[in-house]
CSV table of C-alpha atoms in Angstrom, one decimal:
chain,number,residue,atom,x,y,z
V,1,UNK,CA,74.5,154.3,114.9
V,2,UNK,CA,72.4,153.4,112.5
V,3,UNK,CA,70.5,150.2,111.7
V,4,UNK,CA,71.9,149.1,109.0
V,5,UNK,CA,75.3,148.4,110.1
V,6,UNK,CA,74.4,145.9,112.7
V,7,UNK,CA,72.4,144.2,110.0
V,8,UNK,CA,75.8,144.4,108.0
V,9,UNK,CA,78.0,143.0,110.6
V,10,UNK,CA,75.8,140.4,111.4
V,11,UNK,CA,75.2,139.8,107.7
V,12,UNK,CA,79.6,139.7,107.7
V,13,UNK,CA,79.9,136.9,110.4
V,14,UNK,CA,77.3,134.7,108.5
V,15,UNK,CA,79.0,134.8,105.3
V,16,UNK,CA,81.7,134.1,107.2
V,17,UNK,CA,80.5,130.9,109.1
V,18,UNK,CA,79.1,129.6,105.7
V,19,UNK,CA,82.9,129.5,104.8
V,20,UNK,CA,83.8,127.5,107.1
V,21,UNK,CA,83.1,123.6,107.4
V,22,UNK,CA,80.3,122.5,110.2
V,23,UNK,CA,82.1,120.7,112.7
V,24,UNK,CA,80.7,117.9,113.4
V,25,UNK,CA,80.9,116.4,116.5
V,26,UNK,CA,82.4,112.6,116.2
V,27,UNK,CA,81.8,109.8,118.4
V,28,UNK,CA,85.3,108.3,120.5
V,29,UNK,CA,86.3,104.9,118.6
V,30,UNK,CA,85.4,101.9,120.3
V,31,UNK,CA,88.4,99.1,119.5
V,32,UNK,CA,87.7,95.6,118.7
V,33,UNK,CA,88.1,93.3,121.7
V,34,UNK,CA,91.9,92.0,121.7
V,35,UNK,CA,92.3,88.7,119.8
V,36,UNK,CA,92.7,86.8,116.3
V,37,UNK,CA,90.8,89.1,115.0
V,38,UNK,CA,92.1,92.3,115.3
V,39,UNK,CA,94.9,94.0,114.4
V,40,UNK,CA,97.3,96.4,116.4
V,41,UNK,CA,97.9,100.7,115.5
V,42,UNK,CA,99.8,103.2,116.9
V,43,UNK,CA,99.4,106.7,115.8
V,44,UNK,CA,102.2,109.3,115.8
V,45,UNK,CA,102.7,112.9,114.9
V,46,UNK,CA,104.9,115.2,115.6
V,47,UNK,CA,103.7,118.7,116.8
V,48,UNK,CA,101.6,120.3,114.6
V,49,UNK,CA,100.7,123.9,114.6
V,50,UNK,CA,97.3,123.4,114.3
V,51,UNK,CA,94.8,120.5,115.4
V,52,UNK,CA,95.3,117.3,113.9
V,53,UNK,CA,92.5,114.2,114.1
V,54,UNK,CA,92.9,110.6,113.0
V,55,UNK,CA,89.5,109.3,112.0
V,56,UNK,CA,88.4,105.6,111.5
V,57,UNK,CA,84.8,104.4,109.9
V,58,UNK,CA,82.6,101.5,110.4
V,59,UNK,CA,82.5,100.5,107.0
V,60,UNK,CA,85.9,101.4,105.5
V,61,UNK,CA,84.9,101.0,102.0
V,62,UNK,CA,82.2,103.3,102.1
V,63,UNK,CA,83.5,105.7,104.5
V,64,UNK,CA,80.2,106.3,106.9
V,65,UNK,CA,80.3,106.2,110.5
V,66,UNK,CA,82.9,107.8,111.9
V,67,UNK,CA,84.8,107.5,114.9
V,68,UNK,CA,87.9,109.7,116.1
V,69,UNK,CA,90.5,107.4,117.2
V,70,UNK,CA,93.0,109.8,118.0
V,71,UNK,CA,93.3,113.6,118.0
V,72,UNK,CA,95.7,116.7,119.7
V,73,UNK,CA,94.1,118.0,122.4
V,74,UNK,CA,95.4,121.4,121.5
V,75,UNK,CA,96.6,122.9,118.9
V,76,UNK,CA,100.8,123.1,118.8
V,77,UNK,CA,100.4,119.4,120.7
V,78,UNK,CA,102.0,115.8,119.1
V,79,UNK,CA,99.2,113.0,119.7
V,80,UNK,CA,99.9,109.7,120.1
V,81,UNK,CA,97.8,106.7,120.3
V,82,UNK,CA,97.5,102.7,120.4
V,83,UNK,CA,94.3,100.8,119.7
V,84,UNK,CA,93.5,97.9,117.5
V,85,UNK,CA,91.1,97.7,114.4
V,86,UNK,CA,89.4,94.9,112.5
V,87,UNK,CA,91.4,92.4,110.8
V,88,UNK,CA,90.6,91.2,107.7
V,89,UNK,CA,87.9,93.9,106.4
V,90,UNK,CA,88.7,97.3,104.4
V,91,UNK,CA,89.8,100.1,107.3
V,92,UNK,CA,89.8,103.4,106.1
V,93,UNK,CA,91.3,106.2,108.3
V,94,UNK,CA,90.9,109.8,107.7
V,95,UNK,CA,93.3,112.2,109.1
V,96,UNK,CA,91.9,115.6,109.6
V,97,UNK,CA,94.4,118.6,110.1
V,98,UNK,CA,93.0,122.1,110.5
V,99,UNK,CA,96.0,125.0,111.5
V,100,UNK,CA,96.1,127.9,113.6
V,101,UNK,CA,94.3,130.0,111.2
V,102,UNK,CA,91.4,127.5,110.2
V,103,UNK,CA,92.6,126.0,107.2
V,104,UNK,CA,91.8,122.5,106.9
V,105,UNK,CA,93.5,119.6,105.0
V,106,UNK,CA,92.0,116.2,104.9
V,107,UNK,CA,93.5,112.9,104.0
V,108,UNK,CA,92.1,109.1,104.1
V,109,UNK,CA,93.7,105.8,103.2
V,110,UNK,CA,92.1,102.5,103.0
V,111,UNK,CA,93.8,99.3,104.0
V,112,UNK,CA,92.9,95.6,105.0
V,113,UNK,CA,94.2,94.9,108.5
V,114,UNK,CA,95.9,91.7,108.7
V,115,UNK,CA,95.1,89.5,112.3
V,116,UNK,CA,97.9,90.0,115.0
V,117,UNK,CA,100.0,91.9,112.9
V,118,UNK,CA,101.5,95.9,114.4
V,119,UNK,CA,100.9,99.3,112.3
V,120,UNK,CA,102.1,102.7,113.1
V,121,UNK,CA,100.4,105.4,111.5
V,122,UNK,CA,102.6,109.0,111.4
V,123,UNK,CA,100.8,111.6,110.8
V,124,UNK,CA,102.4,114.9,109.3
V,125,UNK,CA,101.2,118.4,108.1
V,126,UNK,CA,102.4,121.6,107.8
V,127,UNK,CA,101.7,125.2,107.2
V,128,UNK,CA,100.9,125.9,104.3
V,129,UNK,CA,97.9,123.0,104.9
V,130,UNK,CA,99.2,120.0,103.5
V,131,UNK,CA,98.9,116.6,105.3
V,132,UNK,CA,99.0,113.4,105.3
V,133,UNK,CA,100.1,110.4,107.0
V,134,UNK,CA,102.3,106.9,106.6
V,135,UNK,CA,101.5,103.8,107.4
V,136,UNK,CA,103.9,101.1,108.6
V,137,UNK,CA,104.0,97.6,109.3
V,138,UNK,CA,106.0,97.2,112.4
V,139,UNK,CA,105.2,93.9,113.5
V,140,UNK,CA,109.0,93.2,113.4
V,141,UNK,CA,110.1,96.4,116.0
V,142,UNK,CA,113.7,96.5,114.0
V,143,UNK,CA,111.7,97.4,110.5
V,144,UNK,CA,109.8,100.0,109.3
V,145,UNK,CA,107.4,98.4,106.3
V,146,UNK,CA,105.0,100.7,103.9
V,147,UNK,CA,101.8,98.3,104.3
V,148,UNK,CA,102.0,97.2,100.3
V,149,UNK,CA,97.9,96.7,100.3
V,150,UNK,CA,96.8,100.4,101.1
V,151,UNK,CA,94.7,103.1,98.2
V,152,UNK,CA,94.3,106.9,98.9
V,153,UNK,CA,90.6,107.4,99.3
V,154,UNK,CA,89.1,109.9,97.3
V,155,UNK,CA,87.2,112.4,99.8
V,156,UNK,CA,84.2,114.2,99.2
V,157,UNK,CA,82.4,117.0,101.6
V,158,UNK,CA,81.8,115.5,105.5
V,159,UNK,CA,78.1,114.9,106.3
V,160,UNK,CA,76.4,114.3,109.4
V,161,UNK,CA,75.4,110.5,108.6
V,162,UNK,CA,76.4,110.2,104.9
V,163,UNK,CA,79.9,109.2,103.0
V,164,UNK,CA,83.3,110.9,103.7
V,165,UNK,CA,84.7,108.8,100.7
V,166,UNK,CA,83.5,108.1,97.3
V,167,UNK,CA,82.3,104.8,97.4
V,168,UNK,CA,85.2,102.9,96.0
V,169,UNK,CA,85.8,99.0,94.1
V,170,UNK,CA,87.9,98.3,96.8
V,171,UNK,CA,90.1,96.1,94.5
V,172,UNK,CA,90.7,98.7,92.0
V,173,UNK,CA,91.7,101.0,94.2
V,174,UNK,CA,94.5,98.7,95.4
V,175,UNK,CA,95.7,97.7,92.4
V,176,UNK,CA,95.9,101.4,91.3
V,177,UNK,CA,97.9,102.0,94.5
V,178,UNK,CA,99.6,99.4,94.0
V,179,UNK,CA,101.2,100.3,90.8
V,180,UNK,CA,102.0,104.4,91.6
V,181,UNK,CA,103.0,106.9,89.0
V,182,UNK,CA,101.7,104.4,86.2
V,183,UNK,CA,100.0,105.3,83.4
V,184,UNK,CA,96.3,104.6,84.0
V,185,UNK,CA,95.4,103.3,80.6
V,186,UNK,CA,93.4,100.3,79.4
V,187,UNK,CA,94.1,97.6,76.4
V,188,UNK,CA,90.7,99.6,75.0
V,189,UNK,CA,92.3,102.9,74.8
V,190,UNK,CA,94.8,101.0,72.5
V,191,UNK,CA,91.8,99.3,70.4
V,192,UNK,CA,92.4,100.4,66.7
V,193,UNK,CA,95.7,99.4,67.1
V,194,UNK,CA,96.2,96.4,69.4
V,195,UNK,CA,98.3,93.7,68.0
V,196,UNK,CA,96.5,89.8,67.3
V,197,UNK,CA,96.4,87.6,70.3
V,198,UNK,CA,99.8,85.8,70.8
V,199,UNK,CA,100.1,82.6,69.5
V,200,UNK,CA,99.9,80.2,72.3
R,1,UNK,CA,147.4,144.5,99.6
R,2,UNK,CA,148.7,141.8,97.4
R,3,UNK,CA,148.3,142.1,93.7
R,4,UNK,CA,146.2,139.1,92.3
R,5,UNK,CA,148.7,136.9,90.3
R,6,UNK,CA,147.5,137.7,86.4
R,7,UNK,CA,149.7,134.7,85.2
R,8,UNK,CA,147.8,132.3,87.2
R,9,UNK,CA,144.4,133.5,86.6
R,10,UNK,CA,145.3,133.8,83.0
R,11,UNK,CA,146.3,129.6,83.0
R,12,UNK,CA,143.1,129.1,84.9
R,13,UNK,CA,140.9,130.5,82.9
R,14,UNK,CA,142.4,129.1,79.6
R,15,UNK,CA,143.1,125.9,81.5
R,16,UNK,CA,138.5,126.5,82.1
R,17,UNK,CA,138.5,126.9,79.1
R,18,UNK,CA,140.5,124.1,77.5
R,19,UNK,CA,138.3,121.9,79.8
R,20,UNK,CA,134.5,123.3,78.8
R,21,UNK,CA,135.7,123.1,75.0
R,22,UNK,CA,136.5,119.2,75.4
R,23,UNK,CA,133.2,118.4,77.4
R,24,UNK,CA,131.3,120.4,74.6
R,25,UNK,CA,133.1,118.5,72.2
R,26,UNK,CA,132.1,114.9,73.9
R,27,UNK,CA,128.4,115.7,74.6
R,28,UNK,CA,128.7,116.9,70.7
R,29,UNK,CA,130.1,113.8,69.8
R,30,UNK,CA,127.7,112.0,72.0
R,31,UNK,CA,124.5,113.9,70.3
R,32,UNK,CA,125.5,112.7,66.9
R,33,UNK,CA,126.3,108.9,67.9
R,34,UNK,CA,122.5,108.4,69.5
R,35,UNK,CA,120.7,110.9,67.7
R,36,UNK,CA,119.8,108.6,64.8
R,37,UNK,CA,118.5,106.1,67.6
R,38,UNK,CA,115.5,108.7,68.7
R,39,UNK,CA,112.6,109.3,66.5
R,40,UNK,CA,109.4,111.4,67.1
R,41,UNK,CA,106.0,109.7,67.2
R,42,UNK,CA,103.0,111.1,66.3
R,43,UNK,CA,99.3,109.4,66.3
R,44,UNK,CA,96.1,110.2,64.7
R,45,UNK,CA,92.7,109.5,64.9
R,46,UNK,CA,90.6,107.3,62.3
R,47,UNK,CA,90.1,110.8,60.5
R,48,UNK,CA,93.7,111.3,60.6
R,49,UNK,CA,93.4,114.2,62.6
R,50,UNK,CA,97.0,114.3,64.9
R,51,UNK,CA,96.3,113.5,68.3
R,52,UNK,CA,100.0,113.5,70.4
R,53,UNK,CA,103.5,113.8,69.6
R,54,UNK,CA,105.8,111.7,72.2
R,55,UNK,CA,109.0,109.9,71.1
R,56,UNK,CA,110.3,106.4,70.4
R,57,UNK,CA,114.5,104.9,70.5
R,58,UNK,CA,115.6,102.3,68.4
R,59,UNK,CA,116.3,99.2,70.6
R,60,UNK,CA,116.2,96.2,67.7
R,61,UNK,CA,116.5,96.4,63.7
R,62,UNK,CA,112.8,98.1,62.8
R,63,UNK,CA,111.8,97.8,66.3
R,64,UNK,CA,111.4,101.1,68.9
R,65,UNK,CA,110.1,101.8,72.3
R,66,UNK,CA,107.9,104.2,73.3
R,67,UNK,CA,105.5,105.3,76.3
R,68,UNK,CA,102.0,103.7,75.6
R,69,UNK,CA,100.3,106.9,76.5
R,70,UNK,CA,101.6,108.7,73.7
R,71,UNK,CA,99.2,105.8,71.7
R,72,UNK,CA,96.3,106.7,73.4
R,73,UNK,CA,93.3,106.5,71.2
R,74,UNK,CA,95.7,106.3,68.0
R,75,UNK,CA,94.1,105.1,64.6
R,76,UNK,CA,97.1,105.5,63.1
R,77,UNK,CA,101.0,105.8,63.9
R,78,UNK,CA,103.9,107.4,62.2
R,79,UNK,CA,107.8,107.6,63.6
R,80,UNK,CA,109.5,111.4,61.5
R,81,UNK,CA,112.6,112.3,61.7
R,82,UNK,CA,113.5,115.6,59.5
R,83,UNK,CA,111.6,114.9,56.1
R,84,UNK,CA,111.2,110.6,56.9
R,85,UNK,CA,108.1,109.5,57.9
R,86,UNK,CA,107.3,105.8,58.1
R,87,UNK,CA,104.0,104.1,59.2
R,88,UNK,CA,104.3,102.0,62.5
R,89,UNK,CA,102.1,99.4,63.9
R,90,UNK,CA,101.9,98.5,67.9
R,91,UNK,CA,103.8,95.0,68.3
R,92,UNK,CA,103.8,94.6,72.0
R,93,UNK,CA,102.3,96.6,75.1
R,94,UNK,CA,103.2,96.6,78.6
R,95,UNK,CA,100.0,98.8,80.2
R,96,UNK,CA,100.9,98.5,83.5
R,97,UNK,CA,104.6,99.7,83.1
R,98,UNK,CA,103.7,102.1,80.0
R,99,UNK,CA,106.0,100.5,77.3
R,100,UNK,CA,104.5,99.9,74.3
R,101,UNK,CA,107.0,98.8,71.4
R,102,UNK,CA,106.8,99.7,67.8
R,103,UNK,CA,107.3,98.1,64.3
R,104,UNK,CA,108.1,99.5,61.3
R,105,UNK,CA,107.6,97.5,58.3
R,106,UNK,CA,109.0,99.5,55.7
R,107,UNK,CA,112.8,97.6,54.8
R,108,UNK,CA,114.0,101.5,54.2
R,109,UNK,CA,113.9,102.3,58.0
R,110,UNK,CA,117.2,101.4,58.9
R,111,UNK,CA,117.7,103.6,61.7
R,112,UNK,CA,120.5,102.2,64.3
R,113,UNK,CA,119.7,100.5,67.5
R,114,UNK,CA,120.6,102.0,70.8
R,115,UNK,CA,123.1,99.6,73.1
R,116,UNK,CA,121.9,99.0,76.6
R,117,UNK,CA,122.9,96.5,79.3
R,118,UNK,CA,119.4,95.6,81.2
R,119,UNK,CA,122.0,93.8,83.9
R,120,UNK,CA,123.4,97.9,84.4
R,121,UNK,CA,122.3,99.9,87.2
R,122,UNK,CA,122.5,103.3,87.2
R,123,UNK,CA,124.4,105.3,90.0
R,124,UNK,CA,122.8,108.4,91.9
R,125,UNK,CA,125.5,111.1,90.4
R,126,UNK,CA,125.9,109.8,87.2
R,127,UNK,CA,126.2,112.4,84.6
R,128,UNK,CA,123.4,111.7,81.9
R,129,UNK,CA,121.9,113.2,78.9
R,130,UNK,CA,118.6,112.7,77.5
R,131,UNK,CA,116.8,113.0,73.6
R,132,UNK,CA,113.4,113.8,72.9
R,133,UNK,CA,110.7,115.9,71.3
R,134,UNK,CA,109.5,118.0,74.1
R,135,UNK,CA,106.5,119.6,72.5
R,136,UNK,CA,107.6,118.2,69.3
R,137,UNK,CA,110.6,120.1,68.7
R,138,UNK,CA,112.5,117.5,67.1
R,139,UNK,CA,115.6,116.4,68.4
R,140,UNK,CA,116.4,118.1,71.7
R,141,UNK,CA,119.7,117.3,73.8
R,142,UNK,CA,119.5,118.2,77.8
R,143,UNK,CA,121.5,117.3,80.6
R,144,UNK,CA,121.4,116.8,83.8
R,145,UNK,CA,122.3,113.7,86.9
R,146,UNK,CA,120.4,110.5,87.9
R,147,UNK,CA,119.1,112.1,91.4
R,148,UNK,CA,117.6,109.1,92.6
R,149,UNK,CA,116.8,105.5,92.6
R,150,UNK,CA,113.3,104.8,93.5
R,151,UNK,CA,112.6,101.2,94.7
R,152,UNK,CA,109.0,99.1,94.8
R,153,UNK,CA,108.2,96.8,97.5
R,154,UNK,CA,109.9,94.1,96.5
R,155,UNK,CA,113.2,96.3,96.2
R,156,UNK,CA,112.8,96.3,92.3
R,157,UNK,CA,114.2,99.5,90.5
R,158,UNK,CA,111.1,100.9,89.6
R,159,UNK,CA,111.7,104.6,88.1
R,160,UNK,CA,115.1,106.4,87.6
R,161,UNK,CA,114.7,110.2,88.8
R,162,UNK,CA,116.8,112.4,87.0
R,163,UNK,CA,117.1,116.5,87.1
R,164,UNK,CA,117.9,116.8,83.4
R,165,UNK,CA,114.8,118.9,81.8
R,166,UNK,CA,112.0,116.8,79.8
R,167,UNK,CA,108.4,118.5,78.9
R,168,UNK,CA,105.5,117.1,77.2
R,169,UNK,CA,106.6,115.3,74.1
R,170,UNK,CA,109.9,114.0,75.3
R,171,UNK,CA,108.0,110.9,76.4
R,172,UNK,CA,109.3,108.0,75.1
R,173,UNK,CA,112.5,109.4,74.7
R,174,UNK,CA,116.4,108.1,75.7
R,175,UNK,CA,117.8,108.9,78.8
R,176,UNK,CA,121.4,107.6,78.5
R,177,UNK,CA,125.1,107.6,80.0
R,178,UNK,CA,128.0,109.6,78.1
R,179,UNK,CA,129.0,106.7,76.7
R,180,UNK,CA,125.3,106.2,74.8
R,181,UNK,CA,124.0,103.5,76.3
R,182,UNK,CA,120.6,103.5,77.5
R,183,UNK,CA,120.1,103.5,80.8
R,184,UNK,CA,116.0,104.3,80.5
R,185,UNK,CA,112.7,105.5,78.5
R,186,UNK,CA,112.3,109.4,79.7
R,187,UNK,CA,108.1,108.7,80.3
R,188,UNK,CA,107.3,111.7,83.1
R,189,UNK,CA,107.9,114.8,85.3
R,190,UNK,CA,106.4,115.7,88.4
R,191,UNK,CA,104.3,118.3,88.6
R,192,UNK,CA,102.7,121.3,90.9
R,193,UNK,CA,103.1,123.8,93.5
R,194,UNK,CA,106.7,124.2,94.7
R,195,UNK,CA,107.9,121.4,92.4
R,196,UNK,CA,110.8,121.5,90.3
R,197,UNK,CA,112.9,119.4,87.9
R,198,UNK,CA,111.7,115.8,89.1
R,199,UNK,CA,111.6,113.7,86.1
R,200,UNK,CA,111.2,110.1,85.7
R,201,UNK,CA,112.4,107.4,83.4
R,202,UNK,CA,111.5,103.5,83.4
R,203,UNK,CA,114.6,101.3,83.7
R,204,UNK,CA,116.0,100.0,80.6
R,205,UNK,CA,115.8,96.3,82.2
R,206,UNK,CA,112.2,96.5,81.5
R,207,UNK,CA,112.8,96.4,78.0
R,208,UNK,CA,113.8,92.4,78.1
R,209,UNK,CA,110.7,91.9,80.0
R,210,UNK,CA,108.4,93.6,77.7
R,211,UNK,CA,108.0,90.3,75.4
R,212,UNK,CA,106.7,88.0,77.9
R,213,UNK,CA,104.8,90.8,80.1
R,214,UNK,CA,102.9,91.9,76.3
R,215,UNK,CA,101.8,88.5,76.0
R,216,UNK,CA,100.4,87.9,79.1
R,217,UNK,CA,98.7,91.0,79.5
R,218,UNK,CA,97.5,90.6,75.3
R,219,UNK,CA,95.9,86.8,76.5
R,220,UNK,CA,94.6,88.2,79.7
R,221,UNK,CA,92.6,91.3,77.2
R,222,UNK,CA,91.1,88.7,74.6
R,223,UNK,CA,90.0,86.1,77.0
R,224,UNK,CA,88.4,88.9,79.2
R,225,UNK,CA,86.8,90.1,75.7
R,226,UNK,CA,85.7,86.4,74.5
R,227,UNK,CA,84.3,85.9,78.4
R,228,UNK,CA,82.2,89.0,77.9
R,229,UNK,CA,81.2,88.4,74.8
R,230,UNK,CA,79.8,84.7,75.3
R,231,UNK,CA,77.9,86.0,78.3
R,232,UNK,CA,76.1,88.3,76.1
R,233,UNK,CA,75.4,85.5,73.3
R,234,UNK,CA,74.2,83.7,76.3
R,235,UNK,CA,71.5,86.3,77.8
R,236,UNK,CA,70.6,87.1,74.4
């Protein structure tokens, strides 16, 4: 054999790495000690043919620092969880789903814990590498409530110490989410033809 | 093997065909009651160069609704139908719901207002048909069923889902019940991979909140814009 094709296979397998994302390795999340100020999760999925991770930062609203709350510990495998998070503060969790042939789909959502209340978080994801996850407020066991107060993060590339999110106004982001499928206009896009203040 | 009965086919299918004739005949009848109601809108720049074409419905004498993002960045506003054209001004706007309703000023518009009942839901089913310019084609009938209801948090009907077809343009446009009243403004349609035929229309309800909800959001703009600019008389 000659040379040159070990150089070419070797060549092969780090073209190939380079395609694939780093993993980094994420500390365990470490819950807030039970009490008025923290709030109650539970994470759910069902099986997923692949490896799913649920992800949650120490400063939500800019995404850095993060800490895997739950995750399958094999691929094919439901996870399920129950820890608490910070009440009252931005909470950002990320859920990470990568299937049986690599592929990875990543999703986060910010929300602002309330004190003593219940979430559930079900995470889904399928094939064809879409993902994502719900978020309920189950404080009352007998209903099943979308938290109202919740924004889809915008995700940028995962680095070692930096920002999984764009850094976000908080505020705007809620408001955005909290009027969906709306157009995203201001009065200034309307400027040349706005009509005179009302009359009070 | 028994011979297929001839004389009953031949009833069924002319009994079909009785039945697709009349239906024909309603939606035609239909098209030419609301027609008149649904205009095409199309805005320009300062330069008057077009910018989007979108559609408007007659809801009050001189008065139609349209999305506001068929506005956006409009100098200049005209509503056509065939060879009329008349100038329109923005009278009210509802950003955060996308309604933005139109005045024409011009005495000679006399185009017909729509009827609607804001206190009418619609029903998942419910046979509809909707009017618009869909990439400006001026005028265009399709038909379809109200799929779904979709709800807000505070279990306020928030958009009507329907499957009959809309495209660009046909925002701004009538979706309405065979009897031609309005039932919503035709403003979008889902979009991507593996999607297919989910459009959306705001409820017609909205349209008797669209008064109050223009003012606010009108006072809210211009004392944001007199805040700002007395804070920069101030640093300068």
């Amino acid at each position: 054999m000659k040379p040159i094709a070990p150089l070419l296979i070797a060549l092969a397998l780090l073209l190939s790495a380079g395609c694939a994302p780093t993993p980094v390795k994420v500390p365990d999340y470490v819950a807030p000690p039970e009490g008025p100020a923290s709030a109650k999760i539970q994470v759910r999925s069902p099986a997923l043919a692949g490896n799913g991770f649920l992800h949650v930062f120490d400063d939500g609203a800019l995404c850095t620092g993060p800490h895997q709350l739950a995750s399958s510990a094999t691929a094919t495998k439901a996870f399920n969880a129950s820890s608490r998070l910070k009440a009252g503060e931005p909470s950002t969790l990320l859920f990470h789903y990568r299937n049986v042939a690599k592929k990875h789909c990543r999703v986060a959502m910010t929300f602002v814990p309330e004190a003593g209340r219940n979430y559930l978080a079900t995470a889904f994801a399928n094939e064809a590498t879409s993902c994502g996850f719900i978020l309920f407020d189950i404080t009352d066991p007998t209903e099943l409530k979308p938290v109202k107060r919740r924004a889809l993060r915008t995700l940028i590339p995962a680095k070692d110490q930096g920002a999984y999110c764009r850094k976000a106004d908080l505020e705007a982001e809620f408001a955005k989410a909290a009027r969906p499928n709306r157009s995203n206009m201001k009065m200034s896009d309307l400027a040349d033809i706005l009509p005179p203040e009302p009359a009070k | 093997m028994k011979k297929p009965d001839l004389s009953a086919c031949l009833f069924f299918a002319l009994c079909c065909g009785v039945a697709t004739s009349a239906s024909a005949l309603e939606t035609e009848q239909l098209f030419r009651k609301i027609e008149p109601s649904v205009w095409l809108v199309r805005s320009a720049d300062k330069g008057g160069v077009p910018l989007a074409a979108g559609s408007a419905v007659v809801i009050a004498a001189r008065r139609l609704v349209t999305n506001c993002h068929v506005l956006k960045q409009a100098a200049s506003v005209l509503v056509i139908k065939g060879k009329n054209s008349f100038a329109a001004r923005l009278d009210q706007v509802d950003l955060e719901r996308d309604l933005c309703l139109l005045a024409v000023d011009d005495e000679k518009f006399s185009a017909p207002a729509v009827r609607y009942n804001a206190g009418t839901l619609p029903v998942i089913g419910q046979h509809i048909v909707t009017i618009g310019n869909p990439a400006a084609l001026e005028m265009s009938l399709t038909d379809g069923l109200i799929s779904r209801l979709q709800y807000d948090d505070d279990k306020q009907l928030d958009a009507i889902q329907f499957s009959a077809p809309i495209s660009l343009g046909s925002s701004g446009g009538g979706l309405f019940d065979t009897d031609g009243y309005l039932l919503g403004i035709t403003q979008r349609q889902a979009v991507g991979i593996g999607v297919q035929n989910l459009n959306f229309a705001l409820p017609v309800a909205w349209l008797d909140e669209l008064k109050a909800r223009s003012d606010q959001q009108l006072a809210e703009h211009y004392s944001t814009r007199r805040t700002a600019a007395q804070g920069n008389a101030a640093k300068q």
